[in-house]
Short mmCIF file of C-alpha atoms in Angstrom, two decimals:
data_model
loop_
_atom_site.label_atom_id
_atom_site.label_comp_id
_atom_site.label_asym_id
_atom_site.label_seq_id
_atom_site.Cartn_x
_atom_site.Cartn_y
_atom_site.Cartn_z
CA MET A 1359 0.00 0.00 0.00
CA GLY A 1360 3.01 2.27 -0.26
CA ARG A 1361 3.52 2.68 3.47
CA ALA A 1362 5.77 0.87 5.89
CA MET A 1363 7.73 1.32 9.12
CA VAL A 1364 11.48 0.73 8.99
CA SER A 1365 13.81 0.58 11.98
CA THR A 1366 16.42 3.33 12.26
CA LYS A 1367 18.10 1.70 15.27
CA PRO A 1368 18.65 -1.88 16.45
CA PHE A 1369 16.17 -3.47 18.88
CA ASN A 1370 16.51 -6.53 21.06
CA THR A 1371 13.71 -8.93 21.96
CA ASP A 1372 11.16 -7.28 24.31
CA ASP A 1373 12.53 -3.77 23.65
CA ILE A 1374 9.90 -1.06 23.43
CA ILE A 1375 9.92 0.39 19.92
CA PHE A 1376 7.49 3.20 20.66
CA GLU A 1377 4.44 4.18 22.71
CA GLU A 1378 1.49 6.03 21.22
CA GLU A 1379 -1.77 7.56 22.36
CA PRO A 1380 -4.67 7.06 19.92
CA PHE A 1381 -5.89 9.68 17.49
CA VAL A 1382 -9.30 8.56 18.77
CA SER A 1383 -10.59 5.56 20.71
CA CYS A 1384 -13.95 4.35 21.95
CA GLN A 1385 -15.42 1.46 23.91
CA PHE A 1386 -17.47 -1.04 21.90
CA SER A 1387 -21.23 -0.46 22.04
CA TRP A 1388 -22.30 -3.86 23.36
CA ASN A 1389 -19.35 -3.97 25.74
CA ALA A 1390 -20.57 -0.76 27.36
CA ALA A 1391 -24.20 -1.88 27.30
CA TYR A 1392 -23.35 -5.08 29.19
CA GLY A 1393 -21.87 -3.08 32.06
CA TYR A 1394 -18.16 -3.34 31.39
CA ALA A 1395 -17.11 -0.27 33.36
CA ALA A 1396 -14.37 1.67 31.61
CA CYS A 1397 -13.19 5.26 31.47
CA ASP A 1398 -15.09 6.91 28.62
CA HIS A 1399 -11.85 8.44 27.35
CA CYS A 1400 -9.01 5.96 27.88
CA LEU A 1401 -10.81 2.65 28.65
CA ARG A 1402 -9.10 2.23 32.03
CA PRO A 1403 -11.16 -0.17 34.23
CA LEU A 1404 -13.46 1.51 36.76
CA GLU A 1405 -14.32 -1.60 38.79
CA THR A 1406 -12.49 -3.02 41.77
CA VAL A 1407 -11.22 -6.55 41.26
CA ILE A 1408 -13.98 -7.81 43.60
CA GLU A 1409 -16.69 -6.04 41.61
CA ASN A 1410 -15.19 -7.31 38.37
CA ILE A 1411 -14.93 -10.96 39.44
CA ARG A 1412 -18.41 -11.03 40.97
CA ARG A 1413 -19.99 -9.49 37.86
CA LEU A 1414 -18.17 -11.73 35.40
CA ALA A 1415 -18.97 -14.87 37.43
CA ASN A 1416 -22.49 -13.66 38.28
CA GLN A 1417 -21.90 -14.55 41.94
CA SER A 1418 -22.36 -11.69 44.39
CA ASN A 1419 -20.72 -13.40 47.37
CA LEU A 1420 -17.38 -14.50 45.90
CA ALA A 1421 -14.45 -13.70 48.16
CA VAL A 1422 -11.20 -12.36 46.73
CA PRO A 1423 -7.85 -12.63 48.55
CA LEU A 1424 -4.96 -10.15 48.39
CA THR A 1425 -7.20 -7.20 47.53
CA GLU A 1426 -4.39 -4.89 48.64
CA TYR A 1427 -2.95 -5.62 45.18
CA ASP A 1428 -6.10 -4.46 43.41
CA PRO A 1429 -4.77 -2.09 40.72
CA THR A 1430 -7.97 -0.06 40.74
CA ALA A 1431 -7.15 1.05 44.28
CA GLN A 1432 -4.32 3.15 42.85
CA TRP A 1433 -6.67 5.43 40.93
CA SER A 1434 -10.21 4.86 42.28
CA LYS A 1435 -10.12 8.05 44.36
CA GLN A 1436 -9.66 10.01 41.13
CA PHE A 1437 -12.82 8.69 39.45
CA THR A 1438 -15.13 11.41 38.18
CA CYS A 1439 -17.92 11.93 35.66
CA CYS A 1440 -19.40 14.43 33.26
CA PRO A 1441 -21.79 16.60 35.30
CA LYS A 1442 -24.27 16.66 32.40
CA CYS A 1443 -24.47 13.16 30.93
CA LYS A 1444 -22.79 11.28 33.81
CA VAL A 1445 -20.40 9.23 31.66
CA ARG A 1446 -17.51 8.20 33.88
CA TYR A 1447 -13.79 8.91 33.73
CA CYS A 1448 -10.82 7.49 35.59
CA SER A 1449 -9.48 10.95 36.38
CA GLU A 1450 -10.08 14.65 36.03
CA ASP A 1451 -7.31 14.71 33.44
CA CYS A 1452 -9.26 12.32 31.21
CA ARG A 1453 -12.49 14.27 31.69
CA ILE A 1454 -10.85 17.56 30.73
CA GLU A 1455 -9.04 16.02 27.76
CA ALA A 1456 -12.27 14.45 26.51
CA LEU A 1457 -14.13 17.73 26.94
CA LYS A 1458 -11.46 19.59 25.02
CA ARG A 1459 -11.21 17.13 22.14
CA TYR A 1460 -14.78 15.93 21.52
CA HIS A 1461 -17.10 15.58 24.52
CA ARG A 1462 -18.41 19.16 24.40
CA VAL A 1463 -20.00 18.17 21.07
CA ALA A 1464 -20.70 14.49 21.76
CA CYS A 1465 -22.22 14.95 25.25
CA LEU A 1466 -25.88 13.95 25.25
CA GLY A 1467 -26.64 15.57 28.60
CA SER A 1468 -30.03 14.50 29.94
CA TYR A 1469 -30.73 12.69 26.65
CA ARG A 1470 -28.09 10.02 27.32
CA ASN A 1471 -30.74 7.33 27.89
CA ASP A 1472 -33.35 8.82 25.55
CA GLU A 1473 -33.94 6.26 22.79
CA SER A 1474 -35.31 8.96 20.49
CA HIS A 1475 -32.08 10.97 20.42
CA PRO A 1476 -30.43 10.67 16.96
CA ILE A 1477 -27.09 9.47 18.38
CA ASN A 1478 -28.79 6.81 20.50
CA LYS A 1479 -30.90 5.71 17.53
CA LEU A 1480 -27.76 5.41 15.41
CA ASN A 1481 -26.03 3.35 18.09
CA GLU A 1482 -29.01 1.02 18.50
CA ILE A 1483 -29.19 0.41 14.75
CA TRP A 1484 -25.48 -0.40 14.78
CA LYS A 1485 -25.86 -2.79 17.73
CA LYS A 1486 -28.63 -4.71 15.95
CA MET A 1487 -26.34 -5.09 12.95
CA HIS A 1488 -23.15 -5.97 14.79
CA TYR A 1489 -23.55 -8.37 17.69
CA PRO A 1490 -20.61 -9.63 19.78
CA PRO A 1491 -17.86 -10.53 19.20
CA GLU A 1492 -17.43 -6.87 18.28
CA THR A 1493 -14.83 -5.57 15.84
CA GLY A 1494 -15.85 -1.91 15.77
CA THR A 1495 -18.44 0.63 16.83
CA ILE A 1496 -20.25 3.41 15.00
CA MET A 1497 -19.58 5.55 18.07
CA LEU A 1498 -15.95 5.79 16.97
CA LEU A 1499 -17.17 7.74 13.92
CA VAL A 1500 -19.42 9.88 16.10
CA ARG A 1501 -16.38 10.78 18.17
CA LEU A 1502 -14.35 11.54 15.04
CA LEU A 1503 -16.93 14.04 13.78
CA ALA A 1504 -17.13 15.66 17.20
CA MET A 1505 -13.35 16.01 17.11
CA TYR A 1506 -13.58 17.64 13.69
CA ARG A 1507 -15.98 20.29 15.00
CA GLU A 1508 -13.79 20.99 18.02
CA SER A 1509 -10.58 21.05 15.99
CA ILE A 1510 -8.86 24.43 15.82
CA ASN A 1511 -6.84 23.35 12.77
CA LYS A 1512 -9.34 21.49 10.58
CA LYS A 1513 -6.86 21.18 7.72
CA GLU A 1514 -4.44 19.29 9.95
CA PHE A 1515 -7.28 17.12 11.26
CA LEU A 1516 -8.30 16.15 7.71
CA GLU A 1517 -4.69 15.45 6.76
CA ASN A 1518 -4.42 13.09 9.73
CA LEU A 1519 -7.65 11.42 8.69
CA GLN A 1520 -6.40 11.08 5.12
CA SER A 1521 -3.24 9.43 6.39
CA PHE A 1522 -5.31 6.36 7.24
CA GLN A 1523 -5.75 5.99 3.45
CA SER A 1524 -9.43 5.06 3.39
CA LEU A 1525 -11.27 8.29 2.63
CA ILE A 1526 -10.85 7.62 -1.10
CA MET A 1527 -12.59 4.32 -1.65
CA ASN A 1528 -12.22 1.92 -4.55
CA LYS A 1529 -15.86 0.99 -5.02
CA GLU A 1530 -14.90 -2.33 -6.62
CA GLN A 1531 -13.18 -3.38 -3.43
CA ARG A 1532 -16.40 -2.85 -1.45
CA ILE A 1533 -14.33 -3.13 1.72
CA TYR A 1534 -16.90 -1.40 3.87
CA HIS A 1535 -19.28 -4.37 3.78
CA LYS A 1536 -16.82 -6.54 5.68
CA MET A 1537 -17.62 -4.63 8.86
CA LEU A 1538 -20.99 -6.30 9.16
CA GLY A 1539 -21.09 -9.28 6.83
CA GLU A 1540 -23.34 -10.40 4.01
CA ASN A 1541 -26.40 -8.51 5.24
CA PHE A 1542 -24.56 -5.21 5.35
CA GLU A 1543 -25.72 -4.17 1.88
CA GLN A 1544 -29.38 -4.36 2.85
CA GLN A 1545 -28.86 -2.58 6.14
CA MET A 1546 -26.41 0.07 4.95
CA GLU A 1547 -29.11 2.52 3.90
CA GLN A 1548 -30.77 2.42 7.33
CA LEU A 1549 -27.47 3.01 9.10
CA TYR A 1550 -26.48 5.75 6.67
CA GLN A 1551 -29.76 7.61 7.05
CA ALA A 1552 -29.44 7.47 10.84
CA PHE A 1553 -25.90 8.81 10.52
CA ARG A 1554 -27.12 11.70 8.36
CA GLU A 1555 -29.89 12.49 10.83
CA ALA A 1556 -27.39 12.61 13.68
CA PHE A 1557 -25.13 15.05 11.79
CA GLN A 1558 -27.43 17.38 9.89
CA ASP A 1559 -25.38 20.56 10.37
CA GLU A 1560 -23.86 21.96 7.21
CA GLU A 1561 -20.41 21.74 8.79
CA PHE A 1562 -20.59 17.93 8.48
CA ASN A 1563 -21.69 17.80 4.83
CA MET A 1564 -18.35 16.49 3.62
CA PHE A 1565 -18.74 13.43 5.89
CA THR A 1566 -22.39 12.63 5.25
CA THR A 1567 -22.40 11.83 1.54
CA PRO A 1568 -22.88 8.11 0.79
CA GLU A 1569 -19.31 7.86 -0.54
CA ALA A 1570 -17.77 9.58 2.49
CA PHE A 1571 -19.76 7.42 4.90
CA LYS A 1572 -18.60 4.24 3.19
CA ALA A 1573 -15.06 5.57 3.30
CA LEU A 1574 -15.31 6.22 7.03
CA MET A 1575 -16.62 2.70 7.56
CA GLY A 1576 -13.71 1.36 5.52
CA LEU A 1577 -11.29 3.47 7.54
CA MET A 1578 -12.64 1.98 10.75
CA GLY A 1579 -12.60 -1.53 9.33
CA THR A 1580 -9.04 -1.56 8.02
CA ASN A 1581 -7.17 0.73 10.43
CA SER A 1582 -8.68 0.31 13.88
CA GLN A 1583 -6.67 -1.50 16.53
CA GLY A 1584 -8.50 -3.49 19.17
CA VAL A 1585 -8.02 -2.30 22.76
CA ALA A 1586 -8.67 -4.48 25.81
CA THR A 1587 -8.23 -3.62 29.49
CA SER A 1588 -8.91 -5.78 32.54
CA VAL A 1589 -8.56 -5.16 36.25
CA LEU A 1590 -8.70 -8.95 36.76
CA ALA A 1591 -5.77 -9.58 34.43
CA GLU A 1592 -3.76 -6.84 36.13
CA TRP A 1593 -4.54 -8.25 39.58
CA VAL A 1594 -3.58 -11.79 38.50
CA LYS A 1595 -0.30 -10.51 37.11
CA LYS A 1596 0.51 -8.71 40.36
CA VAL A 1597 -0.34 -11.53 42.77
CA THR A 1598 1.29 -14.32 40.74
CA GLU A 1599 4.58 -12.40 40.87
CA LEU A 1600 4.51 -12.25 44.68
CA PRO A 1601 7.30 -14.18 46.50
CA LEU A 1602 4.86 -16.44 48.36
CA PRO A 1603 5.66 -19.73 50.13
CA GLU A 1604 5.05 -22.69 47.82
CA HIS A 1605 1.95 -23.83 49.73
CA ASP A 1606 0.36 -20.37 49.52
CA LYS A 1607 1.33 -20.05 45.86
CA ASN A 1608 -0.35 -23.37 45.05
CA LYS A 1609 -3.52 -22.28 46.86
CA LEU A 1610 -3.50 -18.99 44.96
CA ASP A 1611 -3.07 -20.81 41.64
CA GLU A 1612 -6.00 -23.07 42.50
CA TYR A 1613 -8.11 -20.05 43.40
CA ILE A 1614 -7.29 -18.26 40.14
CA ASP A 1615 -8.07 -21.40 38.10
CA ASP A 1616 -11.39 -21.75 39.91
CA ILE A 1617 -12.28 -18.10 39.34
CA TYR A 1618 -11.56 -18.32 35.63
CA GLN A 1619 -13.67 -21.48 35.42
CA LYS A 1620 -16.61 -19.74 37.13
CA ILE A 1621 -16.22 -16.71 34.89
CA GLY A 1622 -16.00 -18.92 31.81
CA GLU A 1623 -19.29 -20.58 32.70
CA PHE A 1624 -21.12 -17.24 32.79
CA ALA A 1625 -19.23 -14.62 30.77
CA GLY A 1626 -17.44 -17.02 28.43
CA GLU A 1627 -14.65 -15.31 26.51
CA PHE A 1628 -15.92 -11.80 27.18
CA LEU A 1629 -13.61 -10.89 30.06
CA ASN A 1630 -12.31 -7.44 29.17
CA ASN A 1631 -13.34 -3.87 28.65
CA GLU A 1632 -13.08 -3.79 24.87
CA GLY A 1633 -12.96 -1.05 22.27
CA SER A 1634 -10.91 0.13 19.34
CA GLY A 1635 -8.69 3.04 18.43
CA LEU A 1636 -7.10 4.70 15.44
CA TYR A 1637 -3.34 5.22 15.82
CA LEU A 1638 -1.44 7.46 13.43
CA LEU A 1639 1.85 5.56 13.80
CA GLN A 1640 0.68 2.05 14.56
CA SER A 1641 -1.68 2.03 11.57
CA LYS A 1642 1.30 2.47 9.22
CA ILE A 1643 2.81 -0.89 10.19
CA ASN A 1644 2.43 -3.63 7.63
CA HIS A 1645 1.40 -7.23 8.27
CA SER A 1646 3.60 -10.31 8.32
CA CYS A 1647 2.69 -13.89 9.14
CA LEU A 1648 6.07 -13.93 10.92
CA PRO A 1649 5.79 -10.62 12.81
CA ASN A 1650 8.83 -9.14 14.54
CA ALA A 1651 6.75 -6.82 16.74
CA VAL A 1652 3.49 -6.85 18.67
CA ALA A 1653 1.07 -4.17 19.89
CA THR A 1654 0.49 -4.38 23.67
CA PHE A 1655 -1.48 -2.37 26.24
CA PRO A 1656 0.47 -2.66 29.51
CA TYR A 1657 -0.90 0.46 31.21
CA SER A 1658 -4.54 -0.63 31.55
CA ASN A 1659 -5.62 2.07 29.10
CA ASP A 1660 -5.60 2.82 25.36
CA ILE A 1661 -1.90 3.70 25.06
CA VAL A 1662 -0.37 1.20 22.63
CA VAL A 1663 3.15 -0.01 23.29
CA LEU A 1664 4.91 -1.63 20.34
CA LYS A 1665 7.38 -4.28 21.51
CA ALA A 1666 9.97 -6.24 19.58
CA LEU A 1667 9.34 -9.98 19.39
CA GLN A 1668 12.88 -10.63 18.18
CA THR A 1669 16.07 -8.82 17.28
CA ILE A 1670 15.44 -6.11 14.68
CA GLN A 1671 18.30 -4.66 12.69
CA VAL A 1672 18.72 -1.13 11.32
CA GLY A 1673 16.88 -0.87 7.99
CA GLU A 1674 14.65 -3.87 8.71
CA GLU A 1675 10.91 -3.41 8.24
CA ILE A 1676 8.89 -3.58 11.44
CA CYS A 1677 5.82 -5.78 11.00
CA ILE A 1678 2.95 -6.92 13.20
CA SER A 1679 0.30 -9.55 12.56
CA TYR A 1680 -3.20 -8.51 11.55
CA LEU A 1681 -4.30 -12.04 12.44
CA ASP A 1682 -4.72 -13.54 15.88
CA GLY A 1683 -2.62 -16.42 17.14
CA CYS A 1684 -4.99 -19.15 16.00
CA GLN A 1685 -5.28 -17.67 12.51
CA LEU A 1686 -1.48 -17.42 12.21
CA ASP A 1687 -1.27 -21.17 12.78
CA ARG A 1688 -3.51 -21.89 9.81
CA SER A 1689 -2.41 -22.80 6.30
CA ARG A 1690 -1.13 -20.21 3.84
CA HIS A 1691 -4.39 -20.54 1.89
CA SER A 1692 -6.50 -19.78 4.98
CA ARG A 1693 -4.34 -16.85 6.08
CA GLN A 1694 -4.36 -15.28 2.65
CA LYS A 1695 -8.12 -15.77 2.33
CA ILE A 1696 -8.75 -13.87 5.58
CA LEU A 1697 -6.32 -11.09 4.70
CA LYS A 1698 -7.62 -10.65 1.15
CA GLU A 1699 -11.26 -10.53 2.24
CA ASN A 1700 -10.77 -8.22 5.21
CA TYR A 1701 -7.77 -6.07 4.29
CA ILE A 1702 -7.75 -6.29 0.46
CA PHE A 1703 -4.19 -7.45 -0.09
CA VAL A 1704 -2.31 -10.66 -0.89
CA CYS A 1705 0.37 -11.34 1.70
CA GLU A 1706 3.85 -11.89 0.29
CA CYS A 1707 5.75 -12.16 3.57
CA TYR A 1708 8.64 -14.60 4.01
CA LYS A 1709 6.41 -17.29 5.53
CA CYS A 1710 3.88 -17.06 2.68
CA GLN A 1711 6.68 -17.22 0.10
CA GLN A 1712 8.16 -20.29 1.79
CA GLU A 1713 4.75 -21.99 1.67
CA ALA A 1714 3.97 -20.87 -1.89
CA ASN A 1715 3.90 -24.46 -3.18
CA ASP A 1716 1.54 -25.69 -0.46
CA PRO A 1717 -1.87 -26.87 -1.74
CA ASP A 1718 -4.56 -24.17 -1.88
CA GLU A 1719 -6.87 -25.88 0.55
CA THR A 1720 -7.81 -25.69 4.17
CA SER A 1721 -7.89 -28.50 6.67
CA GLU A 1722 -11.19 -29.75 8.06
CA ASP A 1723 -10.43 -28.08 11.39
CA GLU A 1724 -9.84 -24.74 9.68
CA TYR A 1725 -13.08 -25.10 7.76
CA ASP A 1726 -14.96 -25.75 10.99
CA ASP A 1727 -13.35 -22.68 12.55
CA ASP A 1728 -14.37 -20.57 9.55
CA GLU A 1729 -17.95 -21.79 9.90
CA MET A 1730 -17.95 -20.81 13.58
CA ASP A 1731 -16.57 -17.36 12.67
CA MET A 1732 -19.34 -16.91 10.10
CA GLU A 1733 -22.02 -17.88 12.60
CA ALA A 1734 -20.61 -15.48 15.17
CA THR A 1735 -20.25 -12.45 12.90
CA GLY A 1736 -22.57 -13.03 9.96
CA ASP A 1737 -19.52 -13.51 7.71
CA ASN A 1738 -15.90 -14.54 8.09
CA GLY A 1739 -15.55 -11.72 10.61
CA MET A 1740 -12.75 -9.22 10.93
CA ASN A 1741 -10.25 -9.21 13.73
CA ASP A 1742 -8.73 -6.03 15.06
#
């Protein structure tokens, strides 16, 4: 696609290549609706580890040991909210930053729970078209347009938006439909009309044409990076690193296994606060089926930290995987099928070249996985 990230210095395994705050981020719509409490600006968890475990396991009397290592305790005294719409933030800094960048426009005030409000109607239409597992949210586009209105330098804002390379759409690629699956074509008009109704002001005209809307959907589909935060995961990391006697460590391990089993029975795989973000730097990194870097979120918020998975030399291209771990283990044919359908390119990485003579077929297990993906998303699905 004519863009790449190349190393200008050597990196060792586990070195941090860079850290980046998102251009914009937003919690997924269903994730928020199901009560996953996260800062409305940075996605930091807003639950204590006890509250989190009890909600995820649906057991109100579960006891939790070692709560002095609850990471939420570090910042819970800073929690605040918008005085008008009551959305919650992890700190006054996040509230002020959100207000400055987009919330002054996006705030629904007393209409936050009013189903007739155009933004709420738009979000509900989206939710009915895009059930979990979620790969995006229309609210990310709402936030983008609010940012545009608040932007002092609109030319710079549009240049940043253009840098994601999706505002000019190749109609033959029809990439936008991958966001929602086969039924997207039939439902697109309803979603588009709701989007237009939500942004009727003349200032937004450039975003509300059918072509621009499809381009924005394509931008979200091909450039957004999934974000996940979890107070439980942070607590587990802290307590398992404690220098405990072997007997106590074994008891703790048994407790953690039991908790995850209880949570799995009720919440299944949906453990985290989940959303997505657009990152100006991270979005420029190309894919490889043998990635030498990985995007991580070690700070329990939406700041992405790119880490080296192996030694990287000066002049070497830095690549991440657009596929998850299970997909990377599939055949070349399966990997290329997913990448071509969801990202509109044919992978020519070293691994794909080495497997170029492999048969163009998938194993029975891979086919079964694809069928499960289709049932879950209405199509092959798209992973962040």
